[in-house]
Short mmCIF file of C-alpha atoms in Angstrom, two decimals:
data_model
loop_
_atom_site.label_atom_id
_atom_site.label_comp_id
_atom_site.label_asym_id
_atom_site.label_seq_id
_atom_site.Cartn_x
_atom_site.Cartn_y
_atom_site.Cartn_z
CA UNK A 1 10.97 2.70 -28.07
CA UNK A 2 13.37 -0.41 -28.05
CA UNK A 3 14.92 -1.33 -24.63
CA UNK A 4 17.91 -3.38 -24.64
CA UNK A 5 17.02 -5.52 -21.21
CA UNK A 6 20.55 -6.78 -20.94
CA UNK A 7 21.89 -3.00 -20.45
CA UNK A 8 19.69 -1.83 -18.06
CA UNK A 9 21.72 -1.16 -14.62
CA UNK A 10 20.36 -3.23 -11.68
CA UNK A 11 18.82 -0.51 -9.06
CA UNK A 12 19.95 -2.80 -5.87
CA UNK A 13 22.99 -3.74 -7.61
CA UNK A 14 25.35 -1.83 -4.87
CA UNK A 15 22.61 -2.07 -2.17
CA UNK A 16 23.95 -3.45 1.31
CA UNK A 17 23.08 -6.95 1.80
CA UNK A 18 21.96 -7.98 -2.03
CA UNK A 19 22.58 -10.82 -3.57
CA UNK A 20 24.42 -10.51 -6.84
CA UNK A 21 22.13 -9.86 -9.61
CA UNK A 22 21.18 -13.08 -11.75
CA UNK A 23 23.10 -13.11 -14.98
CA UNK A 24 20.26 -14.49 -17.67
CA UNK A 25 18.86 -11.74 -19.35
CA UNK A 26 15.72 -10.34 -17.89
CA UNK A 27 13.51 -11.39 -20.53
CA UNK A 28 14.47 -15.02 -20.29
CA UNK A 29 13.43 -14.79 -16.61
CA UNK A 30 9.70 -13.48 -16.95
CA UNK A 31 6.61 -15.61 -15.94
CA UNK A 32 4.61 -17.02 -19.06
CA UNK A 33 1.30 -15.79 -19.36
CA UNK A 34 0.05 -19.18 -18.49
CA UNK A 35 2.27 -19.50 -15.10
CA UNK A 36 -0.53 -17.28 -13.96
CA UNK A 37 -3.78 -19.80 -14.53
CA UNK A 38 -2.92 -21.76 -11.54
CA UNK A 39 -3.05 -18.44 -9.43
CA UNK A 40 -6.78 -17.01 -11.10
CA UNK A 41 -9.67 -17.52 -9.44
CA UNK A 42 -13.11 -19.07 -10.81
CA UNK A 43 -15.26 -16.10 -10.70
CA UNK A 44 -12.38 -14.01 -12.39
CA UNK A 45 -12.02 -16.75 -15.25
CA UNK A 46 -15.75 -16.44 -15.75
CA UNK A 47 -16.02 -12.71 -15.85
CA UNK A 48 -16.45 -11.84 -19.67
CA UNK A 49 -15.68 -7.99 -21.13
CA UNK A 50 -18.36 -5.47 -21.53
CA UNK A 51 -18.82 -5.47 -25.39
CA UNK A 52 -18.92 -1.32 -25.78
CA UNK A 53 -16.40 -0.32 -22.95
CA UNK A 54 -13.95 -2.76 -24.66
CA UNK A 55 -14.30 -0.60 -27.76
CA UNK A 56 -13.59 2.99 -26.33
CA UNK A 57 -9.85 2.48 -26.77
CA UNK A 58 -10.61 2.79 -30.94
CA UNK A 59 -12.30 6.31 -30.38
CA UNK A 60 -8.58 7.33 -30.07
CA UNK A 61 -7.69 6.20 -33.12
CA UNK A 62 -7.11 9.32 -35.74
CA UNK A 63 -9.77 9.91 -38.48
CA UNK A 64 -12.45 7.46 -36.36
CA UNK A 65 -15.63 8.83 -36.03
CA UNK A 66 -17.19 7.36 -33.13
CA UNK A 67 -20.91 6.64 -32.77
CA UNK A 68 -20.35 4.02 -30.32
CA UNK A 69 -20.80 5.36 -26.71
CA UNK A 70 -23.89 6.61 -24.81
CA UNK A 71 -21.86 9.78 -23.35
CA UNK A 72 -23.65 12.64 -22.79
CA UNK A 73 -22.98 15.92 -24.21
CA UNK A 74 -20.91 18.20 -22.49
CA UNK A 75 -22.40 21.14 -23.59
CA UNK A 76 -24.87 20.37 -20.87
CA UNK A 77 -22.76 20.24 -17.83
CA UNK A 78 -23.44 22.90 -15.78
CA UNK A 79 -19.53 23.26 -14.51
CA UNK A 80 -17.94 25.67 -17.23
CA UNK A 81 -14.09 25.76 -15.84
CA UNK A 82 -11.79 24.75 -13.04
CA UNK A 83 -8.77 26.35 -11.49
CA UNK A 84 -6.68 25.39 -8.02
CA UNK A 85 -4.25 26.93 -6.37
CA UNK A 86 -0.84 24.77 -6.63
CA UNK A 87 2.01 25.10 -3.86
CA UNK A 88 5.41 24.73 -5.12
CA UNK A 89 7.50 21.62 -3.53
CA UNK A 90 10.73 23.78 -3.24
CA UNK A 91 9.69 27.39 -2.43
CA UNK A 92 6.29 26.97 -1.06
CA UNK A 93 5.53 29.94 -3.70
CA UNK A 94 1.72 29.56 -4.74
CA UNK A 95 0.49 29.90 -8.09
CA UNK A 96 -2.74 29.37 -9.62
CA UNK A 97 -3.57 26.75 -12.03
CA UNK A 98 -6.18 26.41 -14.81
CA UNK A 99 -7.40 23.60 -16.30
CA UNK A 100 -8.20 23.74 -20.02
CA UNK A 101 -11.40 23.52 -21.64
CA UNK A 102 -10.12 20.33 -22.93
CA UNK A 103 -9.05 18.72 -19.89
CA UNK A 104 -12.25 19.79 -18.41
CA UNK A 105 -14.31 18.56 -20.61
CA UNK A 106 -12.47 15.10 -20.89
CA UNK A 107 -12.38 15.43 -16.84
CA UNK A 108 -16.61 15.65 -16.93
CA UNK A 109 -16.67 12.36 -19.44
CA UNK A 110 -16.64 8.88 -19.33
CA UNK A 111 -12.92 7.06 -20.12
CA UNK A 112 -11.44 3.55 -20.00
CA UNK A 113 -11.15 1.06 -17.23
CA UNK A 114 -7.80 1.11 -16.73
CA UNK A 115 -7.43 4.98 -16.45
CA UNK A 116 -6.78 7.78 -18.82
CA UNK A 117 -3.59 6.72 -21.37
CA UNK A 118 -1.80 9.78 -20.28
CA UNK A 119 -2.05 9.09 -17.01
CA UNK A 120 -0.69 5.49 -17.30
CA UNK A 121 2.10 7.00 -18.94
CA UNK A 122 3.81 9.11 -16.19
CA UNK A 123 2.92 6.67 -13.67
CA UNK A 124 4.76 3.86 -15.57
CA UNK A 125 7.61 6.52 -15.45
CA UNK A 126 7.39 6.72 -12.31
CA UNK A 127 8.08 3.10 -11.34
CA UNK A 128 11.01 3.36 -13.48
CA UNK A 129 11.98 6.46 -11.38
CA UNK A 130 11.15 5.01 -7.91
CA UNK A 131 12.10 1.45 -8.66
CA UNK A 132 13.96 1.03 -11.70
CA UNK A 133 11.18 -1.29 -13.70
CA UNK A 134 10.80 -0.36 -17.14
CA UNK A 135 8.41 -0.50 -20.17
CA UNK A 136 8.93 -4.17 -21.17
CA UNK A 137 9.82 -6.01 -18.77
CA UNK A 138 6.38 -8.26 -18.11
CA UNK A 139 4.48 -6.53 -16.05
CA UNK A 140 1.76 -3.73 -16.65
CA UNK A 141 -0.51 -0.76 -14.85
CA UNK A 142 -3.63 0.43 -14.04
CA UNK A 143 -5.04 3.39 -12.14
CA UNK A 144 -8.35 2.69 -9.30
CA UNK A 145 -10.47 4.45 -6.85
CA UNK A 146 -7.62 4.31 -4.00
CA UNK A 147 -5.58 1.54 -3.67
CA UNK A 148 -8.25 -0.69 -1.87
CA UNK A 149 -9.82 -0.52 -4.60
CA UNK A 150 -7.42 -2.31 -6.39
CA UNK A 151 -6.52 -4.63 -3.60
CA UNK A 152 -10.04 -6.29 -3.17
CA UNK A 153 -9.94 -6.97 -7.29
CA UNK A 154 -6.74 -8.43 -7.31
CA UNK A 155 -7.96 -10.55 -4.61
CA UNK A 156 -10.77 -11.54 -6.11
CA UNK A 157 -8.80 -12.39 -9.11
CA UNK A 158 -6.50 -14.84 -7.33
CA UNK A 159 -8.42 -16.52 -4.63
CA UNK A 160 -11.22 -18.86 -4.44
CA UNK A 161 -13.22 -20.16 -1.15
CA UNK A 162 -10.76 -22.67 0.69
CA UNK A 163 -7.77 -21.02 -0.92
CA UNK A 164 -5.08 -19.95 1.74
CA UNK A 165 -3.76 -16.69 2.20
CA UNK A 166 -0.68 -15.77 4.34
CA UNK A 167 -1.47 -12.22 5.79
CA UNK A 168 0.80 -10.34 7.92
CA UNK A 169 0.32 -9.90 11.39
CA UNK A 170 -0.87 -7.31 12.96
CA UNK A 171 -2.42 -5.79 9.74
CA UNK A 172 -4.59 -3.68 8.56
CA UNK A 173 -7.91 -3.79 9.57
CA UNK A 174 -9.43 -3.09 6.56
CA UNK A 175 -7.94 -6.07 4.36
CA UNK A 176 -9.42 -8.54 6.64
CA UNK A 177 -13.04 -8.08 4.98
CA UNK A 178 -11.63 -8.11 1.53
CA UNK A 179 -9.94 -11.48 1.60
CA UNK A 180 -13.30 -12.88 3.64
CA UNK A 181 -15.13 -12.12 1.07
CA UNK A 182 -13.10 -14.66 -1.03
CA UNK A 183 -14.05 -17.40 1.40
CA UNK A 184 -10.18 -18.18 1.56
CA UNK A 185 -8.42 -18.95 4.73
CA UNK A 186 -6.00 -16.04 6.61
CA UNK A 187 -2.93 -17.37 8.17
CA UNK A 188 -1.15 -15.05 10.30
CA UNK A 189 2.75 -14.53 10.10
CA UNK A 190 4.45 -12.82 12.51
CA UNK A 191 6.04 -10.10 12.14
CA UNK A 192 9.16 -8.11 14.72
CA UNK A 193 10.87 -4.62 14.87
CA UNK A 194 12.65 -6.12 11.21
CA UNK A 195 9.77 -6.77 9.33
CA UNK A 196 8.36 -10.12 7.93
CA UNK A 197 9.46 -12.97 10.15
CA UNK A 198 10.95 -14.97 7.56
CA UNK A 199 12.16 -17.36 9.96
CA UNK A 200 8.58 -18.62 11.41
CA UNK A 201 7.41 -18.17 7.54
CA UNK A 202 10.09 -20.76 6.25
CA UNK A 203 8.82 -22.95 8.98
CA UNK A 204 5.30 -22.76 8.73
CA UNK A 205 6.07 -23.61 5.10
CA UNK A 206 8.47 -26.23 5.21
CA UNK A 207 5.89 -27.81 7.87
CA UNK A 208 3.23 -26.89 5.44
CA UNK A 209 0.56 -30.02 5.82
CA UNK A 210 1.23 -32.63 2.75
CA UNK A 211 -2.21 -33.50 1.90
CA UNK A 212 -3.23 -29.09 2.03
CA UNK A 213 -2.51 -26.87 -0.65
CA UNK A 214 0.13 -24.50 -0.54
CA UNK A 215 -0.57 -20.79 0.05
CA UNK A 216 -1.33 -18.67 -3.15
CA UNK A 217 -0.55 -15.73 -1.83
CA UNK A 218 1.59 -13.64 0.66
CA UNK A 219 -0.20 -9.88 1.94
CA UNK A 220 2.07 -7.56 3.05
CA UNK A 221 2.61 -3.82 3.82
CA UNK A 222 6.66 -3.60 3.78
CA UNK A 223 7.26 0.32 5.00
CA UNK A 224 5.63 2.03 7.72
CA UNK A 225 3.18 -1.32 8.33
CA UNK A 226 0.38 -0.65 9.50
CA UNK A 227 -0.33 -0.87 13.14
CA UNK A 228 3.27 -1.27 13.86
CA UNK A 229 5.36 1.66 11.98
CA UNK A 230 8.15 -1.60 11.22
CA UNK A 231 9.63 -1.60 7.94
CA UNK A 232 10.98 -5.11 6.74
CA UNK A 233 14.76 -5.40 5.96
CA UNK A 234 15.98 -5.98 2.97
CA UNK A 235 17.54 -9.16 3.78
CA UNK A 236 14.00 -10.47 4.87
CA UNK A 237 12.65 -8.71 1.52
CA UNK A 238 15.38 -10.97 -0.07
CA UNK A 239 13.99 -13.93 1.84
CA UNK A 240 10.75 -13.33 0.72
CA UNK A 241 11.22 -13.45 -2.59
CA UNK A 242 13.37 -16.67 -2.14
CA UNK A 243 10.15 -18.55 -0.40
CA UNK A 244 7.75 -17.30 -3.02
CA UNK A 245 10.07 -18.87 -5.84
CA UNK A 246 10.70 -21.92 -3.57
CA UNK A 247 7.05 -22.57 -2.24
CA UNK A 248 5.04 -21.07 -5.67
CA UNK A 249 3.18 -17.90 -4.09
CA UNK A 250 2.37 -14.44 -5.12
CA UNK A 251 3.43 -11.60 -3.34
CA UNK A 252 0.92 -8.58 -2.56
CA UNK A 253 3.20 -5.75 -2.04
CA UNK A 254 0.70 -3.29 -0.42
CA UNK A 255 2.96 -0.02 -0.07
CA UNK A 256 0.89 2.98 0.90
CA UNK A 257 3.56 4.45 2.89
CA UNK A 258 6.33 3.60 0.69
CA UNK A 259 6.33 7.83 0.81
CA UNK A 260 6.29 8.50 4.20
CA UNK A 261 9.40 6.90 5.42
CA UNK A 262 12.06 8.34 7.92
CA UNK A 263 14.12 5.91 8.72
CA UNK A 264 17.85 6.46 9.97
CA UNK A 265 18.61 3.86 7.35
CA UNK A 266 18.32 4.06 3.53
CA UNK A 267 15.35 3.06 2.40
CA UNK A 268 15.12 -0.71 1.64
CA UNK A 269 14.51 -1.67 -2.37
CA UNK A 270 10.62 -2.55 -2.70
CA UNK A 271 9.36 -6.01 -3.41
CA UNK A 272 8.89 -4.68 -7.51
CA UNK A 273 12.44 -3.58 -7.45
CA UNK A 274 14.35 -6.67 -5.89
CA UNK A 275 12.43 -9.11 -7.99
CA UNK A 276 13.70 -7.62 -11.40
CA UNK A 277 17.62 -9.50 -10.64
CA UNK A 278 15.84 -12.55 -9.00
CA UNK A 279 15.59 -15.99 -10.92
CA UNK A 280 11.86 -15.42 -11.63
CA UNK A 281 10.33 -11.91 -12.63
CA UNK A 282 6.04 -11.59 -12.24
CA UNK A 283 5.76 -12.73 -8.52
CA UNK A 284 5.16 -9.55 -7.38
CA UNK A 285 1.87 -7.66 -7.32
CA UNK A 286 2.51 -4.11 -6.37
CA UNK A 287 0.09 -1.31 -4.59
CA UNK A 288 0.68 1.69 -4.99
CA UNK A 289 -1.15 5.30 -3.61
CA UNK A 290 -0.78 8.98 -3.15
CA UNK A 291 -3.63 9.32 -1.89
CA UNK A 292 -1.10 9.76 1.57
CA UNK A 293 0.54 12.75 -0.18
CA UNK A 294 -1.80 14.36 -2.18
CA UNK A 295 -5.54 13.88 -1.65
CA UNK A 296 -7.02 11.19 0.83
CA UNK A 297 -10.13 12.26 -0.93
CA UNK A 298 -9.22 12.39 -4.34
CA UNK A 299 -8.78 7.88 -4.38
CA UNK A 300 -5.42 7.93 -5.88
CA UNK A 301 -3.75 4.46 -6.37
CA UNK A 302 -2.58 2.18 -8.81
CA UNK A 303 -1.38 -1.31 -9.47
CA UNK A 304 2.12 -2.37 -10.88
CA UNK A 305 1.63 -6.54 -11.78
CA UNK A 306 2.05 -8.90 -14.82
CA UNK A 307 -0.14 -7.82 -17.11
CA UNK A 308 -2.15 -10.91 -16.93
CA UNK A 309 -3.69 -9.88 -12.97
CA UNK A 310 -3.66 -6.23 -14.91
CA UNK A 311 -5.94 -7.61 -17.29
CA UNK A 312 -8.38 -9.40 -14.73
CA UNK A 313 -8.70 -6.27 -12.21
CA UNK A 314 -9.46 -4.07 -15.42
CA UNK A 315 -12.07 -6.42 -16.63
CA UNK A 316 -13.64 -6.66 -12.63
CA UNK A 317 -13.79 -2.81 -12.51
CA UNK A 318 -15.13 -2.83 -16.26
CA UNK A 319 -17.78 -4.83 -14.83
CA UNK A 320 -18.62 -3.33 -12.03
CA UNK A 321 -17.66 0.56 -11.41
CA UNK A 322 -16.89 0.86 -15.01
CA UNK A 323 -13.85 3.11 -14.28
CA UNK A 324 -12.50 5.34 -11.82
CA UNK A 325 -13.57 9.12 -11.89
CA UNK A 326 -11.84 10.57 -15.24
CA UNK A 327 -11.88 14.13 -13.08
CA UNK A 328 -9.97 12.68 -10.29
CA UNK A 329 -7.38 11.11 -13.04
CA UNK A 330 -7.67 15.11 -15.31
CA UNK A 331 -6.42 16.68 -11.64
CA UNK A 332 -3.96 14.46 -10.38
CA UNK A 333 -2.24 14.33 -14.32
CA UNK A 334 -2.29 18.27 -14.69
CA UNK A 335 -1.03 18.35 -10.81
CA UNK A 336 1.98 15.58 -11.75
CA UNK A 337 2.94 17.38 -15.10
CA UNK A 338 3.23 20.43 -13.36
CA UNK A 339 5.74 19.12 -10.97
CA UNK A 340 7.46 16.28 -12.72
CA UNK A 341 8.98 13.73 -11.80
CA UNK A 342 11.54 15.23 -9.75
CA UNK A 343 8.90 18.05 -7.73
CA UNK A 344 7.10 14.81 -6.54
CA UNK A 345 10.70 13.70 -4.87
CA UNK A 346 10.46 17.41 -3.67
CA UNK A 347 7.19 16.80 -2.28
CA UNK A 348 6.63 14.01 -0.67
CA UNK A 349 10.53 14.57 0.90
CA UNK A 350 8.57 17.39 2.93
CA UNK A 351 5.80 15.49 3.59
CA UNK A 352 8.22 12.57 4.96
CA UNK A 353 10.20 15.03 7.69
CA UNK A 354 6.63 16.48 8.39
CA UNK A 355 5.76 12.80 9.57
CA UNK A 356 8.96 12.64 10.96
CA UNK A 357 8.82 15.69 12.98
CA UNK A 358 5.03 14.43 14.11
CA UNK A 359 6.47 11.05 15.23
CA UNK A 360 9.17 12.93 17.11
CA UNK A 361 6.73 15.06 19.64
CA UNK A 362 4.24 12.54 19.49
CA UNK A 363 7.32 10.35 21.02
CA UNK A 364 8.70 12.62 23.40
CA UNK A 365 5.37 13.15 24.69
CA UNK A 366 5.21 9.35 25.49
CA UNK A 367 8.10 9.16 27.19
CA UNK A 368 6.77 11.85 29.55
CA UNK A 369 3.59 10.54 30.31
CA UNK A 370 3.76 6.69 29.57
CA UNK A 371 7.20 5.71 30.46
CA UNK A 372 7.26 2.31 32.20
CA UNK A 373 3.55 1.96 31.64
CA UNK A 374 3.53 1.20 27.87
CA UNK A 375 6.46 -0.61 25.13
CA UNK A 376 7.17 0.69 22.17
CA UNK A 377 9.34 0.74 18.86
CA UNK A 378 10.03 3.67 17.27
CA UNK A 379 8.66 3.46 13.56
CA UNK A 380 10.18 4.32 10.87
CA UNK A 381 7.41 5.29 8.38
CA UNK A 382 4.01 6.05 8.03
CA UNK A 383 1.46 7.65 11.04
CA UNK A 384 1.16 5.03 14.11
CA UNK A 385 2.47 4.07 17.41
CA UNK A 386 1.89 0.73 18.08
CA UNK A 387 2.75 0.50 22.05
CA UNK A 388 2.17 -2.57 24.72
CA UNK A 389 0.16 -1.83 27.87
CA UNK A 390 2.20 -2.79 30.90
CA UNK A 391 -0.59 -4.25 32.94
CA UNK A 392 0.87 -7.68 34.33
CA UNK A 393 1.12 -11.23 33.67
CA UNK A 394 -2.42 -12.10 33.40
CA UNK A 395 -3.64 -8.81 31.69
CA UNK A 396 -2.94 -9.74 28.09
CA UNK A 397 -6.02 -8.04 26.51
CA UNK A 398 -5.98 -4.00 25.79
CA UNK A 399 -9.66 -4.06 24.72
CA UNK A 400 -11.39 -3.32 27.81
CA UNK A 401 -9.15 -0.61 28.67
CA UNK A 402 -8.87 0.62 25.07
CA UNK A 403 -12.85 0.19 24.06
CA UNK A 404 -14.10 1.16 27.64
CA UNK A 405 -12.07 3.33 29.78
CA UNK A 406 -10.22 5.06 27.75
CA UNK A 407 -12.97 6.30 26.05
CA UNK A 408 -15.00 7.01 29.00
CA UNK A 409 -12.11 9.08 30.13
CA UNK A 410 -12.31 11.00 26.37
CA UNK A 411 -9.50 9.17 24.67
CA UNK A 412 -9.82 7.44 21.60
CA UNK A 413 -7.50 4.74 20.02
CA UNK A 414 -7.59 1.35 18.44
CA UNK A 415 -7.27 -2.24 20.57
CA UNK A 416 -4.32 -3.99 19.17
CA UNK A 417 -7.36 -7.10 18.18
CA UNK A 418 -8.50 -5.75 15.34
CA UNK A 419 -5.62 -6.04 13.78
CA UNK A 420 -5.63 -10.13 13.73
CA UNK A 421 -7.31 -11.91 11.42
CA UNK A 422 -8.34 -14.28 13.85
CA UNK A 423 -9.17 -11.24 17.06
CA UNK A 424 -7.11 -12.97 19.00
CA UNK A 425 -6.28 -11.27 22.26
CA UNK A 426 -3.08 -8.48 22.33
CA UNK A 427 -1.75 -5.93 24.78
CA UNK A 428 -1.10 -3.69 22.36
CA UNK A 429 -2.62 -0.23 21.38
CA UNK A 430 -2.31 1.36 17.90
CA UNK A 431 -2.08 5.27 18.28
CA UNK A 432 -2.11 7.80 15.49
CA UNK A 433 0.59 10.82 15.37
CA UNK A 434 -0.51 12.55 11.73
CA UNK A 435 -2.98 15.05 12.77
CA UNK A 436 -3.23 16.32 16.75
CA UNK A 437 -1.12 19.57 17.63
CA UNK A 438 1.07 18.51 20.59
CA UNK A 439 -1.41 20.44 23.35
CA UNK A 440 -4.09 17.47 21.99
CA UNK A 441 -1.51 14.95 21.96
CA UNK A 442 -0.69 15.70 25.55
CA UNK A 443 -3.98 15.82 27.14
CA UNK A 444 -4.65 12.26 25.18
CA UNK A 445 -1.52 10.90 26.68
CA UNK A 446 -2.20 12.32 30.09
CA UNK A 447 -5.87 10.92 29.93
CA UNK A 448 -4.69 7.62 28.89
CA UNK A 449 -2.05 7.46 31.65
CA UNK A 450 -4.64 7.87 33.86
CA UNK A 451 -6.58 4.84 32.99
CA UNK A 452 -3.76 2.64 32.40
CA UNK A 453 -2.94 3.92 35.96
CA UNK A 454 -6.22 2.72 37.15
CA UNK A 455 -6.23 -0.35 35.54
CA UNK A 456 -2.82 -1.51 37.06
CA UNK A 457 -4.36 -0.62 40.62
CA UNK A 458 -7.26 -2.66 39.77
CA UNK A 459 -4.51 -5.75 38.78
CA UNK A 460 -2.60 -4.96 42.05
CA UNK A 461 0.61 -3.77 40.15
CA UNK A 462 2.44 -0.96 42.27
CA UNK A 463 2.79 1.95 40.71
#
């Protein structure tokens, strides 16, 4: 299919707060191919293909007759069919589902690194859905185990040991040991009830040591972020992308809760959107999962990027895993045809207010129990509550109350410490809202009140 670029409306064209759309045609504005070598790292330049998985693709091809892979038959797996039970998006109606013997048996078999072609398909449709990108427009997709699967390739791919690496902050915990494992150095950048703070970024940059290379890349997780529930603005999105063109870095738009806001506000334009009417299209690397909305279990995620990174987190899972699990894909595929496009919206709508509605007691229950011990902002996406422990002046550490007497007294939550790169000290807690019934919630809350109680006693603050 031919796309006229030029014609295609801009999605944040009437958003509040965007900047007019650039004028050059889109295609004028895409990265080259070789922008990118400055950005790949030394063990992904050296990784070479694997000489029969590059081949499978061809077994597609009409009239081929393959004799190419080593796949066993599938007359000898034991599993003969498959059928789930499938709950409607709109009327909650339940209906059962078969899968045929030719999804099965494609679902039992080996297929290609980059996922199963039909697959691909609807999920590039669905960026064009969600985010307005299109087929064409210089960037490509791949399906992996979960999108930390994807994130620790495309890491790989970019940095090398001394590189620098501008994370977010507080983060993730679980990013932390991917970019170690590069050997590149984390810099924190702070981040407020709005987001990114693009004003101590443009700072840190424009201070940015003469004789030190520049940052390659910026990590961050725009809605819900997790700890802190904030979801950046879209006039610090805007920023973002400005200091990225200005300051030549690549964004890492990690975005597993991108379905699981409730904000009172529309929901901002993503990184992958905004950057399509900037002066540069390719900057963005884009994570994507549903594993939030359909199946923790099931590893669903999958990377949007110019099709250059594409290319190098294919080849690192072709070297490595060899693909992700062609059942998981067979599911998910019959599960997303069955729904469409427009079912998903359904879907994860409901799952949003159920998060919202979660949030809501989980907050009300706060303010009953922790009022004027603990700070908080309400977030606007995702499953946390990221609160400060009122315990003076010279108490600016929640670890020892968090790891130690909280837990002694049968509550369990995160110290905010973990989520630094560096563990530097924090007052602040990260508490989870997704799965307790309120009588659980309560009884936490009540048991951590008591501690924090304790622990102001012990710093000789009144209560």
């Amino acid at each position: 299919m031919t796309i006229d670029l030029n014609a295609v409306e801009s999605p944040v064209a009437n958003a509040s707060g965007a900047s007019k759309p650039t004028e050059a045609p889109l295609a004028s504005r895409v990265l080259p191919k070789e922008f990118y070598d400055q950005f790949m790292s030394d063990s992904s330049k050296l990784r070479i293909e694997d000489p029969i998985r590059a081949l499978l693709p061809l077994e597609e091809r009409p009239g081929v007759i393959s004799l190419l892979a080593g796949k066993p038959n599938a007359d000898t797996f034991p599993i003969t069919s498959m059928q789930f039970t499938l709950r409607d998006p709109v009327t909650d109606a339940e209906s059962p589902v078969s899968l045929t013997q030719q999804e099965l048996a494609r679902g039992l078999q080996y297929s290609g690194s980059a996922g199963i072609p039909e697959l691909l398909d609807w999920l590039v449709g669905l960026q064009e859905y969600n985010h307005g990108r299109k087929r064409g427009e210089g960037w490509g997709l791949c399906f992996g185990t979960g999108s930390s699967d994807l994130i620790y390739k495309a890491v790989n791919a970019l940095l090398n040991p001394g590189d620098v690496a501008l994370i977010e902050a507080p983060i993730y915990a679980g990013v932390f040991p991917i970019f170690h494992s590069t050997g590149s150095e984390m810099i924190e950048i702070n981040t407020d009830g709005h987001g990114t703070d693009t004003k101590s970024l443009r700072k840190l940059l424009e201070e940015w040591p003469a004789n030190k290379p520049k940052p390659k890349v910026l990590y961050t997780v725009p809605f819900g972020s997790n700890p802190t529930g904030m979801t950046t603005t879209l006039e610090r999105r805007l920023e973002v992308l400005e200091l990225a063109r200005e300051h030549n870095f690549l964004i890492l738009e990690d975005d597993p809760y991108y379905y699981l806001y409730f904000g009172d506000a529309p929901r901002p334009p993503s990184y992958f959107t905004l950057e399509r009417d900037q002066p540069e299209v390719g900057r963005v690397i884009r994570f994507d999962s549903l594993s939030k909305v359909l199946s923790s279990g099931m590893r669903i995620g999958f990377l949007s990027a110019p099709q250059v990174i594409v290319d190098a987190v294919v080849l690192h899972t072709m070297t490595s895993n060899l693909q992700p699990p062609t059942l998981t894909q067979v599911l998910a595929l019959r599960l997303l045809k069955e729904w469409g496009y427009d079912g998903l919206r359904s879907h994860v709508g409901r799952v949003a207010r159920f998060y919202h509605a979660k949030r809501d007691a989980f907050e009300s229950l706060m303010r009953k129990h922790l009022e004027g011990l603990v700070e908080w902002i309400t977030p606007e996406a995702g499953m946390f509550f990221w609160f400060k422990l009122n315990l003076g002046e010279n108490q600016t550490d929640s670890e020892a109350v968090i790891r130690t007497k909280a837990l002694e007294n049968g509550v369990l939550a995160i110290p905010g410490t973990v989520f630094h790169p560096g563990g530097r000290k924090t007052a602040y807690v990260r508490a989870s809202f997704s799965l307790l019934p309120e009588h659980d919630v309560e009884e936490a809350l009540r048991r951590l009140r008591e501690v924090i109680l304790e622990a102001r006693k012990e710093a000789g603050i009144s209560q």
